[in-house]
Amino acid sequence: MNDQLYQYLLLLGDNPLILGHRLSELCGHGPSLETDIALTNISLDLFGQVRHYFQYAAKLNGENQTEDDVAFLRYEHQYKNTLLVEQPNTDFAYVIGRQFLFDAYHLPLLEQLMASKDKQISAIAHKSIKEVKYHHRFSSEWVKRLGDGTEASHQKMQTAIEDLWPFVAELFEETPLEQAMKEEGIGADLSQVKEKYDADVQNIFELAQLQRPDHQYTQSGGKKGVHSEQLGYILADLQYMQRAYPNMTW
Amino acid sequence: MVNLENESINVPTEVAEHLRAISDPEIPVLSIMDMGIVRDVSVDGQAVFVKITPTYSGCPAMDTIASEIKFALAKAGYLVEVELILSPAWTTDWITENGRQKLEEYGIAPPVEESADKLALMGQSKIVKCPQCHSTNTRMISQFGSTACKALFQCNDCLEPFDYFKCLK
Ligand SMILES: [Zn+2]
């Protein structure tokens, strides 16, 4: 088995998996029916994309591994999602801020992956990007609506962006795995993703009357398996059934 | 051979008959043939090999559709294999003309052009037609609806809310 490719598929799948889980927590708790439905629809899209990555990973691994094994039976340090997506649903401005800061990365990332030499990764990216365009439209519209809304909504949106900003840099920190995959023509070039990200974020923040945070403090580790305490709670929830009833199926 | 409109996919007539009886469980009026989910069918004696593609990545109906294809064709005496393919990615352009008519009769506005829902979001759309009274004086309520493939609209004339099949290209 090509272990690097396998690890790279986990890296690609873990962000949508954990973000999809965070959004699924809002099912029935959204601030309005429409936003509730939108956020859970986005969650469903992300889970669908994860299934494609993990089905492929399981096939590469062989040994009768399934997509569910990949999703449910790893330990905390084996998850490679960035710290940004595991941040909690503090309030609606955080949910929207987290979503936008991820969508603005997800879109150019998939653009890069569409050109991947790996045919299956390229096919998944071609499929996913159509959905992610809708996610980005939804989150950026809400960033504008809240940022350029009332004094209170502006304040909440600005605060959410300030608090989430330290986690943005990790999206673009190239790990040795990502570097190797990029050099093989399989993985994305994060410096090019970042260029598009910066332009997009600047444009939306301007329209939303938001200040781009200028603090330099950053926090990272998720891609290498060093997570915040948040992930433990997510996994306790996510993995409960498989841990309590090993090999259970529907 | 049956030639699906909008696309040149040839499905042997004896198999097409069975596939046309299977629908997306979330939109029961639309057969998987009209939906453009069936991408390739080859028959070799009693063996049938069917390739299908998902509408949305997270479409929960795909597993059901795959087993319904297997069941229907097995019942007709075939040995069936179904493969899920991702490339080329599904687009609403593959919904047949017949499928679009059925959607509208069922009360779901069929997809128009890509910009329709974007314009609607900005309050500029006069493109999506109300499936009840056919007025184009409609507005988008939410770009996400009851399933991944739909947005929620309302007619400003007859005031009925309705589903719009989102354009995916
Ligand atoms: Zn009407």
XYZ file of C-alpha atoms and ligand atoms in Angstrom:
420
model
C 0.000 0.000 0.000
C 1.076 3.553 -0.681
C 1.139 4.806 2.906
C 1.726 8.447 2.017
C -1.301 8.542 -0.246
C -3.337 6.816 2.469
C -2.239 9.398 5.042
C -2.972 12.225 2.607
C -6.525 10.949 2.099
C -7.007 11.061 5.879
C -5.683 14.613 5.901
C -8.149 15.603 3.163
C -11.076 13.773 4.750
C -10.651 14.748 8.388
C -11.475 18.452 7.948
C -14.873 17.827 6.327
C -15.523 14.978 8.798
C -14.994 17.067 11.916
C -16.621 20.211 10.503
C -19.547 18.098 9.280
C -19.905 16.725 12.805
C -19.850 20.218 14.329
C -22.586 21.330 11.930
C -24.645 18.207 12.616
C -24.740 19.230 16.294
C -26.874 22.173 15.172
C -29.587 19.958 13.693
C -32.784 21.166 15.347
C -30.911 24.004 17.096
C -30.328 26.492 14.269
C -31.405 30.082 14.963
C -34.114 29.823 12.285
C -35.598 26.982 10.274
C -33.846 28.103 7.071
C -30.387 28.364 8.629
C -30.910 25.083 10.466
C -31.695 23.347 7.165
C -28.818 25.083 5.380
C -26.220 24.136 7.996
C -27.326 20.514 8.141
C -27.393 20.338 4.328
C -23.800 21.570 4.302
C -23.008 18.943 6.928
C -24.515 16.249 4.705
C -22.485 17.415 1.680
C -19.305 17.292 3.764
C -20.053 13.774 5.023
C -20.669 12.666 1.430
C -17.280 14.038 0.425
C -15.613 12.332 3.395
C -17.148 9.028 2.357
C -15.475 9.319 -1.056
C -12.054 9.969 0.499
C -12.406 7.238 3.119
C -13.826 4.632 0.734
C -10.767 5.221 -1.394
C -8.453 5.043 1.637
C -10.056 1.810 2.834
C -9.664 0.284 -0.623
C -5.972 1.237 -0.697
C -5.465 -0.227 2.737
C -7.073 -3.542 1.825
C -7.301 -5.928 4.792
C -11.106 -5.684 4.687
C -10.988 -2.150 6.028
C -14.164 -0.114 5.478
C -14.898 3.607 5.347
C -16.463 3.278 8.813
C -13.260 1.841 10.277
C -11.374 4.844 8.950
C -13.911 7.298 10.351
C -14.667 5.708 13.710
C -11.760 3.589 14.884
C -8.811 5.926 15.098
C -7.442 7.569 18.246
C -7.332 11.289 18.770
C -3.681 11.730 17.700
C -4.420 9.896 14.445
C -6.892 12.548 13.274
C -5.361 15.182 11.022
C -8.047 17.865 10.931
C -6.982 21.457 11.518
C -7.781 23.104 14.858
C -10.131 25.572 13.141
C -12.825 23.019 12.312
C -12.958 21.484 15.796
C -13.799 24.830 17.447
C -17.193 24.756 19.153
C -20.521 26.276 18.038
C -20.152 29.178 20.470
C -22.792 31.338 18.803
C -24.152 31.888 15.288
C -21.406 34.391 14.408
C -18.788 31.739 15.322
C -20.571 29.105 13.266
C -20.633 31.434 10.264
C -17.093 32.731 10.843
C -15.667 29.214 11.137
C -17.578 28.165 8.026
C -16.421 31.110 5.939
C -12.780 30.839 7.057
C -12.909 27.172 6.018
C -14.918 27.575 2.782
C -12.518 30.269 1.558
C -9.770 27.631 1.919
C -11.798 24.619 0.764
C -12.718 26.168 -2.604
C -9.182 26.945 -3.901
C -7.924 23.685 -2.336
C -10.382 21.708 -4.468
C -9.452 23.772 -7.532
C -5.893 22.554 -7.044
C -6.943 18.956 -6.400
C -9.006 18.879 -9.598
C -5.642 18.873 -11.384
C -4.264 16.038 -9.231
C -2.429 13.265 -11.041
C -4.394 10.840 -8.904
C -7.562 10.221 -10.916
C -9.788 9.408 -7.943
C -8.734 12.500 -5.963
C -9.338 14.590 -9.070
C -12.820 13.045 -9.529
C -13.726 13.679 -5.866
C -12.573 17.297 -6.188
C -14.579 17.843 -9.392
C -17.656 16.490 -7.625
C -17.145 18.340 -4.327
C -16.369 21.776 -5.710
C -19.874 22.182 -7.117
C -21.247 21.746 -3.603
C -18.604 23.846 -1.890
C -19.467 26.805 -4.144
C -22.899 26.778 -2.511
C -21.344 26.579 0.965
C -19.091 29.522 0.233
C -21.995 31.554 -1.120
C -24.027 30.828 2.010
C -21.281 31.618 4.525
C -19.943 34.717 2.754
C -23.468 36.155 2.414
C -23.989 35.725 6.142
C -20.604 37.257 6.992
C -21.679 40.320 4.990
C -25.173 40.392 6.471
C -23.912 40.197 10.054
C -20.789 42.345 9.586
C -22.681 45.077 7.761
C -25.822 44.631 9.858
C -26.670 46.124 13.237
C -24.150 47.344 15.792
C -24.672 44.163 17.804
C -24.343 41.779 14.832
C -21.232 43.620 13.636
C -19.645 43.346 17.070
C -20.387 39.627 17.321
C -19.062 38.912 13.834
C -15.871 40.905 14.467
C -15.314 39.124 17.798
C -15.816 35.705 16.215
C -13.290 36.505 13.478
C -10.771 37.795 16.053
C -11.134 34.630 18.136
C -10.933 32.230 15.185
C -8.107 34.018 13.385
C -5.222 32.305 15.276
C -6.321 29.003 13.697
C -6.202 30.240 10.092
C -2.421 30.039 9.595
C -2.430 26.272 10.144
C -4.462 25.746 6.975
C -1.417 26.867 4.978
C 1.413 25.362 7.048
C 2.865 22.747 4.758
C 3.592 19.470 6.549
C 6.244 17.081 5.133
C 3.362 14.868 3.935
C 1.742 17.722 2.010
C 5.068 18.740 0.547
C 5.735 15.210 -0.677
C 2.266 14.902 -2.206
C 2.616 18.282 -3.894
C 5.959 17.252 -5.383
C 4.417 14.069 -6.753
C 1.713 16.122 -8.482
C -0.976 14.512 -6.335
C -1.470 17.089 -3.611
C -2.309 20.788 -3.544
C 0.170 23.645 -3.552
C -0.846 25.483 -0.387
C 0.996 28.682 -1.308
C -1.322 29.060 -4.295
C -4.345 28.233 -2.173
C -3.264 30.957 0.253
C -3.007 33.578 -2.469
C -6.650 33.051 -3.429
C -7.645 32.829 0.218
C -6.138 36.193 1.113
C -7.808 37.939 -1.816
C -11.195 36.370 -1.083
C -11.087 37.126 2.649
C -10.012 40.710 2.047
C -12.820 41.249 -0.449
C -15.547 39.774 1.782
C -14.277 41.569 4.904
C -14.351 44.890 3.056
C -17.929 44.317 1.907
C -18.815 43.231 5.452
C -17.128 46.263 7.081
C -14.955 43.916 9.120
C -11.362 44.473 10.193
C -8.907 41.772 9.263
C -7.271 40.888 12.630
C -3.660 42.040 12.771
C -2.431 39.949 15.688
C 0.373 37.585 14.822
C -0.445 34.900 17.387
C -1.200 31.572 15.765
C -1.967 28.100 17.010
C -1.516 24.866 15.110
C -0.908 21.156 15.557
C -4.061 19.464 14.321
C -2.545 18.284 11.045
C 0.144 16.491 13.062
C -2.362 14.994 15.476
C -1.867 17.481 18.310
C -5.394 18.698 19.019
C -7.202 21.034 21.382
C -9.316 19.486 24.142
C -12.338 19.985 21.840
C -11.604 16.968 19.666
C -11.832 14.533 22.579
C -15.446 15.529 23.200
C -16.259 15.250 19.503
C -14.774 11.759 19.282
C -16.544 10.625 22.453
C -19.773 11.461 20.666
C -18.764 10.385 17.149
C -17.265 7.032 18.132
C -19.590 6.025 20.956
C -21.595 3.409 19.055
C -18.589 1.708 17.468
C -16.694 1.638 20.769
C -19.663 0.386 22.798
C -20.838 -2.153 20.211
C -17.787 -3.064 18.101
C -18.550 -3.924 14.453
C -22.187 -2.957 14.770
C -23.945 -2.114 11.511
C -27.314 -0.587 10.679
C -31.607 0.987 -27.694
C -32.889 3.998 -25.787
C -31.046 7.221 -26.280
C -31.331 9.503 -23.251
C -31.946 13.071 -24.293
C -29.265 15.657 -23.527
C -26.687 12.904 -23.449
C -25.645 10.124 -25.697
C -25.971 7.193 -23.356
C -27.291 4.083 -24.962
C -29.173 1.701 -22.784
C -30.380 -1.608 -24.246
C -34.182 -1.454 -24.460
C -34.870 -4.606 -22.447
C -32.818 -3.232 -19.532
C -34.056 0.360 -19.870
C -37.584 -0.845 -19.199
C -36.561 -2.113 -15.760
C -34.423 0.897 -14.925
C -37.230 3.285 -15.831
C -39.362 1.696 -13.116
C -36.863 2.749 -10.434
C -37.039 6.232 -8.968
C -35.079 8.412 -6.614
C -36.922 7.766 -3.316
C -36.754 11.489 -2.529
C -38.389 12.482 -5.831
C -40.656 9.521 -6.603
C -41.994 10.948 -9.898
C -38.576 10.947 -11.504
C -37.045 7.715 -12.754
C -33.299 7.267 -12.373
C -33.135 7.349 -16.179
C -34.790 10.780 -16.371
C -32.583 11.946 -13.517
C -29.404 11.151 -15.431
C -28.058 8.963 -12.636
C -27.555 5.962 -14.939
C -24.314 6.604 -16.819
C -23.569 3.387 -18.614
C -25.169 0.006 -19.131
C -23.627 -2.966 -20.838
C -25.190 -6.354 -21.346
C -23.248 -9.516 -21.989
C -25.622 -12.477 -22.215
C -27.265 -12.651 -18.804
C -24.727 -10.328 -17.188
C -25.552 -6.640 -16.815
C -23.070 -4.040 -15.693
C -24.582 -0.716 -14.601
C -22.663 2.460 -13.772
C -24.428 5.101 -11.691
C -23.307 8.487 -10.396
C -24.550 10.429 -7.341
C -26.369 13.735 -7.733
C -24.825 15.181 -4.550
C -21.906 13.589 -2.654
C -24.034 13.124 0.432
C -27.122 11.860 -1.402
C -28.444 9.248 1.043
C -30.487 7.609 -1.730
C -27.541 6.168 -3.667
C -27.231 2.971 -1.620
C -30.986 2.362 -1.944
C -30.912 3.028 -5.685
C -28.013 0.620 -6.193
C -29.809 -2.170 -4.349
C -33.068 -1.493 -6.189
C -31.260 -1.829 -9.529
C -29.743 -5.121 -8.390
C -33.093 -6.364 -7.140
C -35.101 -5.380 -10.236
C -32.636 -6.841 -12.716
C -32.022 -9.983 -10.676
C -35.767 -10.542 -10.646
C -35.726 -10.288 -14.434
C -33.128 -13.036 -14.518
C -29.928 -11.035 -14.927
C -26.637 -11.260 -13.076
C -26.099 -7.689 -11.999
C -23.145 -5.586 -10.998
C -23.532 -1.913 -10.058
C -20.617 0.477 -9.848
C -20.686 3.994 -8.393
C -18.614 6.396 -10.467
C -17.765 10.030 -9.659
C -16.345 11.239 -12.932
C -17.626 13.067 -14.898
C -19.534 14.722 -12.051
C -23.316 14.832 -12.331
C -24.934 18.027 -13.580
C -28.579 19.107 -13.722
C -28.119 19.294 -17.521
C -28.483 15.515 -17.521
C -32.092 15.642 -16.340
C -34.099 14.812 -19.458
C -36.803 17.037 -20.954
C -39.367 14.433 -19.905
C -37.917 14.577 -16.378
C -38.208 18.368 -16.255
C -41.882 18.192 -17.209
C -42.563 15.564 -14.561
C -40.804 17.669 -11.934
C -42.964 20.683 -12.712
C -46.182 18.649 -12.700
C -45.135 17.282 -9.319
C -44.734 20.820 -7.937
C -40.950 21.179 -8.084
C -39.643 23.959 -10.320
C -37.023 22.435 -12.657
C -33.491 23.888 -12.739
C -33.037 26.865 -15.026
C -29.704 28.521 -15.531
C -26.824 28.646 -13.140
C -27.296 32.282 -12.221
C -30.980 31.900 -11.320
C -30.546 31.140 -7.632
C -27.681 33.567 -7.269
C -29.781 36.360 -8.739
C -32.696 35.273 -6.588
C -30.555 35.636 -3.498
C -29.883 39.245 -4.494
C -33.624 39.732 -5.031
C -33.196 40.205 -8.783
C -34.583 36.963 -10.101
C -37.630 36.802 -12.296
C -36.566 33.517 -13.805
C -37.847 30.673 -11.665
C -41.441 29.826 -12.572
C -44.039 28.919 -9.939
C -45.112 25.312 -10.645
C -48.642 26.120 -9.389
C -49.663 29.275 -11.298
C -46.647 29.626 -13.680
C -45.928 33.195 -12.576
C -42.260 34.166 -12.691
C -42.845 36.684 -9.918
C -41.166 34.473 -7.339
C -38.543 34.875 -4.645
C -36.056 32.648 -2.908
C -36.694 31.961 0.765
C -33.690 29.741 1.369
C -30.978 28.447 -0.932
C -31.037 25.170 0.973
C -34.260 23.193 1.047
C -35.790 19.887 2.075
C -33.042 17.872 0.364
C -29.530 18.676 -0.845
C -30.728 19.205 -4.419
C -33.446 21.747 -3.673
C -33.876 25.395 -2.676
C -37.022 26.878 -1.150
C -38.954 29.505 -3.123
C -42.230 31.346 -2.729
C -44.571 32.686 -5.400
C -45.427 36.373 -4.916
C -48.674 35.989 -6.894
C -50.368 32.844 -5.584
C -48.238 32.953 -2.378
C -47.548 29.190 -2.485
C -44.122 28.110 -1.266
C -42.441 25.586 -3.553
C -39.259 23.598 -4.061
C -36.831 24.580 -6.784
C -34.390 22.025 -8.135
C -31.027 23.790 -7.768
C -28.831 24.130 -10.781
C -25.620 22.158 -10.419
C -22.941 22.548 -13.070
Zn -47.777 30.882 -8.041
